Coordinates of C-alpha atoms in Angstrom, one line a residue:
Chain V
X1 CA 9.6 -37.0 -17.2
X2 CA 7.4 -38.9 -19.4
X3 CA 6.4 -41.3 -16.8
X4 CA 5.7 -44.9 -17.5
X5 CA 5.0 -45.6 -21.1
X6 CA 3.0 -48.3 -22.5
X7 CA 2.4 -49.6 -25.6
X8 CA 0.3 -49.9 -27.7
X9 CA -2.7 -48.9 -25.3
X10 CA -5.1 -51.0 -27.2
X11 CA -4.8 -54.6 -28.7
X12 CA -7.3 -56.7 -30.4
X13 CA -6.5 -60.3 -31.5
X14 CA -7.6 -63.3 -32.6
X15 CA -7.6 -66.6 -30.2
X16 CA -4.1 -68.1 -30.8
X17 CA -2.1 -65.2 -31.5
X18 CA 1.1 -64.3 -30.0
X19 CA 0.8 -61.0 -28.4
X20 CA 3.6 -58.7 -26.9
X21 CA 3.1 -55.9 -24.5
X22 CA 5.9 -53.3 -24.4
X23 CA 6.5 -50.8 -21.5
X24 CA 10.0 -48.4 -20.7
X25 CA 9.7 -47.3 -16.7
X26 CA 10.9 -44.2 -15.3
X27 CA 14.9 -43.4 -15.8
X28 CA 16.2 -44.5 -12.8
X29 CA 13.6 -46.9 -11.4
X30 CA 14.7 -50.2 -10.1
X31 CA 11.6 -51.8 -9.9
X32 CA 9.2 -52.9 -12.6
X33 CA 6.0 -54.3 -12.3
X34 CA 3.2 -56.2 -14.5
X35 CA 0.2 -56.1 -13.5
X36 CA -3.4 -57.6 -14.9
X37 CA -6.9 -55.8 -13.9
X38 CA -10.5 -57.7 -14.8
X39 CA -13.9 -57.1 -13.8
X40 CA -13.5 -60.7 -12.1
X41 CA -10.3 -60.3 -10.3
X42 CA -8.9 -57.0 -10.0
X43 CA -5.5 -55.8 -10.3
X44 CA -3.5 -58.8 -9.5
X45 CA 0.6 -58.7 -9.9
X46 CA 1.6 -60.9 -12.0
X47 CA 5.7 -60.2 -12.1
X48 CA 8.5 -57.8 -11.2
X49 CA 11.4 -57.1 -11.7
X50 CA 14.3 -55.6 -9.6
X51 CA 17.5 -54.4 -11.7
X52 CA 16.4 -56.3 -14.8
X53 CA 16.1 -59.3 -12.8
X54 CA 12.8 -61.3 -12.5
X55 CA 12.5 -61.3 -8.5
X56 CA 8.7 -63.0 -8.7
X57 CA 6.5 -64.2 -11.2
X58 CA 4.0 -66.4 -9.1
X59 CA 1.4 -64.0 -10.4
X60 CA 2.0 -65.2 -14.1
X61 CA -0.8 -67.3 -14.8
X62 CA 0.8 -70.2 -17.2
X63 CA 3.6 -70.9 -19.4
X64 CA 1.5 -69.0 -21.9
X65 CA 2.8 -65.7 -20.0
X66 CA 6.2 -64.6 -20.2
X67 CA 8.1 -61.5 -19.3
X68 CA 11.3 -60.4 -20.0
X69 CA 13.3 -57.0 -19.1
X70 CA 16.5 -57.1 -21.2
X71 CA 17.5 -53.4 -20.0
X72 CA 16.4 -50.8 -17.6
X73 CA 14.5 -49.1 -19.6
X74 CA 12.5 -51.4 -21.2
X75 CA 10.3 -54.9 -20.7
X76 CA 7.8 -57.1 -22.5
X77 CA 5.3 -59.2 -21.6
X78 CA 4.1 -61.6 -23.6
X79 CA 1.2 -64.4 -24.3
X80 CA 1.6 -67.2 -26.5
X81 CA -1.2 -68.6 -27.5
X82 CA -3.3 -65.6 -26.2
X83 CA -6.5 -67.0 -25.3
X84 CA -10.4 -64.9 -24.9
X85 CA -10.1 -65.1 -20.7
X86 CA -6.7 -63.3 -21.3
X87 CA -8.6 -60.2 -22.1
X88 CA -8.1 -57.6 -19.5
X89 CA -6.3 -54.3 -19.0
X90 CA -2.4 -54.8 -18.2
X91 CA -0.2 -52.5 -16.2
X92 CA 3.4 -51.4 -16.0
X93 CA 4.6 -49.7 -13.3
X94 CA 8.1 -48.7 -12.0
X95 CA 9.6 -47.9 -8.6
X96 CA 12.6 -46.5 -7.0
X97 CA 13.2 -48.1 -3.7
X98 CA 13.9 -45.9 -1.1
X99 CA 13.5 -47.5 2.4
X100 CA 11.9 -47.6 4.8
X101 CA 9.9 -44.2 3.7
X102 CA 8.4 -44.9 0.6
X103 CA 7.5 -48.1 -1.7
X104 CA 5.0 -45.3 -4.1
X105 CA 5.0 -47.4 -7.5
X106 CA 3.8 -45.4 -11.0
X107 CA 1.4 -47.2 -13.1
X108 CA 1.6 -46.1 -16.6
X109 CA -1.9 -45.7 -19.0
X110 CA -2.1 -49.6 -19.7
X111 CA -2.7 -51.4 -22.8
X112 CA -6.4 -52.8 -23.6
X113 CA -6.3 -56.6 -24.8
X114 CA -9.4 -57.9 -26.0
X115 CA -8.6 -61.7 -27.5
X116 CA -11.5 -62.6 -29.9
Chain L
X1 CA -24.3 -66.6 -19.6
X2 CA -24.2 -63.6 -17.0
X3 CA -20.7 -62.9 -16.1
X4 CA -20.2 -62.1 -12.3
X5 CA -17.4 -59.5 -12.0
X6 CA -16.1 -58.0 -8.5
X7 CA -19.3 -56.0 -6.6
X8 CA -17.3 -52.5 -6.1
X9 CA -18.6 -50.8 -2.7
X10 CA -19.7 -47.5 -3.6
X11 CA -20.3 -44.1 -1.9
X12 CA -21.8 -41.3 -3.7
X13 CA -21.3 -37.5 -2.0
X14 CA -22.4 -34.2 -2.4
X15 CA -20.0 -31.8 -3.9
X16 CA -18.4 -30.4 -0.9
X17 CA -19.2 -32.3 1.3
X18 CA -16.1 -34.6 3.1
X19 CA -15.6 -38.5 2.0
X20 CA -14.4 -41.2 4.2
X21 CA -13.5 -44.5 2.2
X22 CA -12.7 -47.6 4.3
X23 CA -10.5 -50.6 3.8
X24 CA -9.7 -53.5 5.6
X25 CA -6.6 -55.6 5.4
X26 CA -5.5 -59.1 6.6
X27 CA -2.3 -59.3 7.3
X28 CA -1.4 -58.2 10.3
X29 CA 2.6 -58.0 9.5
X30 CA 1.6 -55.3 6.4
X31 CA 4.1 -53.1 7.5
X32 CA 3.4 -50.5 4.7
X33 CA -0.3 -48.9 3.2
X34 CA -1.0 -46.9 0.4
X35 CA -3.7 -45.5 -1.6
X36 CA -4.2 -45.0 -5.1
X37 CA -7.1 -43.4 -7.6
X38 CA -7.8 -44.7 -10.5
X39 CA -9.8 -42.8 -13.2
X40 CA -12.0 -44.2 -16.0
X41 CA -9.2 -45.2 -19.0
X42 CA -6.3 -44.4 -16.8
X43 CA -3.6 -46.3 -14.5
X44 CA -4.2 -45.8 -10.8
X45 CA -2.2 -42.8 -9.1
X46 CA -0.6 -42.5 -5.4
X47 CA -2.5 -40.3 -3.3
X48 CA -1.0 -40.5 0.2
X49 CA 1.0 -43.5 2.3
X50 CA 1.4 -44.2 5.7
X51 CA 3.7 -46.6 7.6
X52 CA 2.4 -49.1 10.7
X53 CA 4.2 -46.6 13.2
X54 CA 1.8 -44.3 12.2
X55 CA -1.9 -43.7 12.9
X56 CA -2.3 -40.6 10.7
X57 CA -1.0 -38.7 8.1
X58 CA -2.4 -36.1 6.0
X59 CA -1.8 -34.6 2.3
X60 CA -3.4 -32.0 0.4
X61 CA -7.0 -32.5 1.2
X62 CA -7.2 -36.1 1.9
X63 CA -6.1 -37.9 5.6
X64 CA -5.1 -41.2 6.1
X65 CA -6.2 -43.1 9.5
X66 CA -4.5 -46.7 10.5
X67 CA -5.9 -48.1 13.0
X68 CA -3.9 -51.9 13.5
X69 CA -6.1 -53.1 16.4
X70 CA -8.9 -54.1 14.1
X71 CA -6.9 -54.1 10.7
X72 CA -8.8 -51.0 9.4
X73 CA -7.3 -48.1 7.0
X74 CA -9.3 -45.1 6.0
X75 CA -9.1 -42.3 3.6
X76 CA -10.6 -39.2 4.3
X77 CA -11.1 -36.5 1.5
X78 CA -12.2 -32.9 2.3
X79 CA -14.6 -30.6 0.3
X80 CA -14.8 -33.6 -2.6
X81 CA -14.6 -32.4 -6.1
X82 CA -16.0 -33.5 -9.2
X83 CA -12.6 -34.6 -10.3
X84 CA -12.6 -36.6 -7.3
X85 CA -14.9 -39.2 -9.1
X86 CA -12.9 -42.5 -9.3
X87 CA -12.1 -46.3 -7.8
X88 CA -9.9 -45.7 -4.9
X89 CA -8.0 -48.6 -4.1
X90 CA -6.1 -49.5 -1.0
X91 CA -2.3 -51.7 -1.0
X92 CA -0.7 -53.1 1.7
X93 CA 3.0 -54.4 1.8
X94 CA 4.2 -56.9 4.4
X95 CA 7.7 -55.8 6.1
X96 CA 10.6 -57.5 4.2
X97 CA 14.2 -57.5 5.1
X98 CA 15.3 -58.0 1.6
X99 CA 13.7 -54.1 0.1
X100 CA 11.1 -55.9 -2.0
X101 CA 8.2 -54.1 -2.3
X102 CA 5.3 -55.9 -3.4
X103 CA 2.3 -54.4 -2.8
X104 CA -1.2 -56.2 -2.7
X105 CA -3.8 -53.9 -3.3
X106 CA -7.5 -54.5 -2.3
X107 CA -10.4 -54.8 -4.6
X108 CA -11.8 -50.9 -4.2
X109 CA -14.8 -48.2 -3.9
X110 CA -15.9 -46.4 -6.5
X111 CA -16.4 -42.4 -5.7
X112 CA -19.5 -40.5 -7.5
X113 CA -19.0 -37.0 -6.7
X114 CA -22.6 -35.8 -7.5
X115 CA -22.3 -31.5 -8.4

């Protein structure tokens, strides 16, 4: 398996721009997860999603953010306007639930977004 | 002006020599803990879990201790490695009847594995 595949790993963009984050999770994952990681804050969830369904995005930081997962193997994320503090390193990662043993989620490579 | 970013803990070790990285948690209902490495440029990886009913575990090299009377996880790595050098990071995930699995992961230490 190719694990957890991002794209594209690096984004630079103008203040204003609408960007869009792509990632396809493992085959046969029911969980997917978007994560954000800054020098500031760390890796903070912002959504995920169990069987294409949006279970919690109180992470998401404002309207701006929106994430949508319109078949198992594949979700977006995206900012509109993308703003300069929006610049941070964002993660997918994917799960199979298999309670009570393990909850292990894979984290793919991450994309890069630097908003100038 | 200066931007003020998250002050990682660090612990620097001798090649060969055994690393203990500690991590506190809050919530006392966490039911679940995991750790994961993350290397420069990369996403973080699972290295080992444990559950509360647990007070150790161990994987290849590396031990995980729980102790739930003072909140305290540690993960122990024998003979480090060079290619040990990372941020470890520790999650927690409260007990919840529903399957979700949302983990909360802590802010981490950064590993220098000096040869």
């Amino acid at each position: 398996d190719a694990g957890v595949i991002q794209s594209p790993r690096h984004e630079v963009t103008e203040m204003g721009q609408e960007v869009t984050l792509r990632c396809k999770p493992i085959s046969g994952h029911d969980y997917l997860f978007w994560y954000r990681q800054t020098m500031m804050r760390g890796l903070e969830l912002l959504i995920y999603f169990n069987n294409n369904v949006p279970i919690d995005d109180s992470g998401m930081p404002e309207d701006r953010f929106s994430a949508k997962m319109p078949n198992a193997s594949f979700s977006t994320l995206k900012i509109q306007p993308s703003e300069p503090r929006d610049s941070a390193v964002y993660f997918c990662a994917s799960s199979l639930i298999a309670p009570p043993h393990s909850y292990e989620q894979y984290f793919g490579p991450g994309t890069r977004l630097t908003v100038t | 002006g200066e931007s003020v970013g998250l002050h990682l803990p660090t612990l620097s070790v001798q090649e060969g020599d055994n690393s203990i990285i500690n991590c506190a948690y809050s919530n006392s209902a966490s039911d679940y803990f995991i750790w994961y490495k993350q290397e420069s440029g990369k996403g973080p990886q699972f290295i080992i879990d444990i559950r509360s009913n647990m007070d150790k575990r161990q994987g290849q090299r590396v031990t995980v201790l729980l102790n739930k009377t003072v909140k305290h996880l540690s993960l122990q790595i024998a003979a480090t490695q060079p290619g040990d050098s990372a941020v470890y990071f520790c999650a927690e995930a409260p007990f919840d009847q529903t399957g979700a699995n949302n983990l909360f992961f802590g802010t981490g230490t950064r590993l220098t594995v000096i040869p």
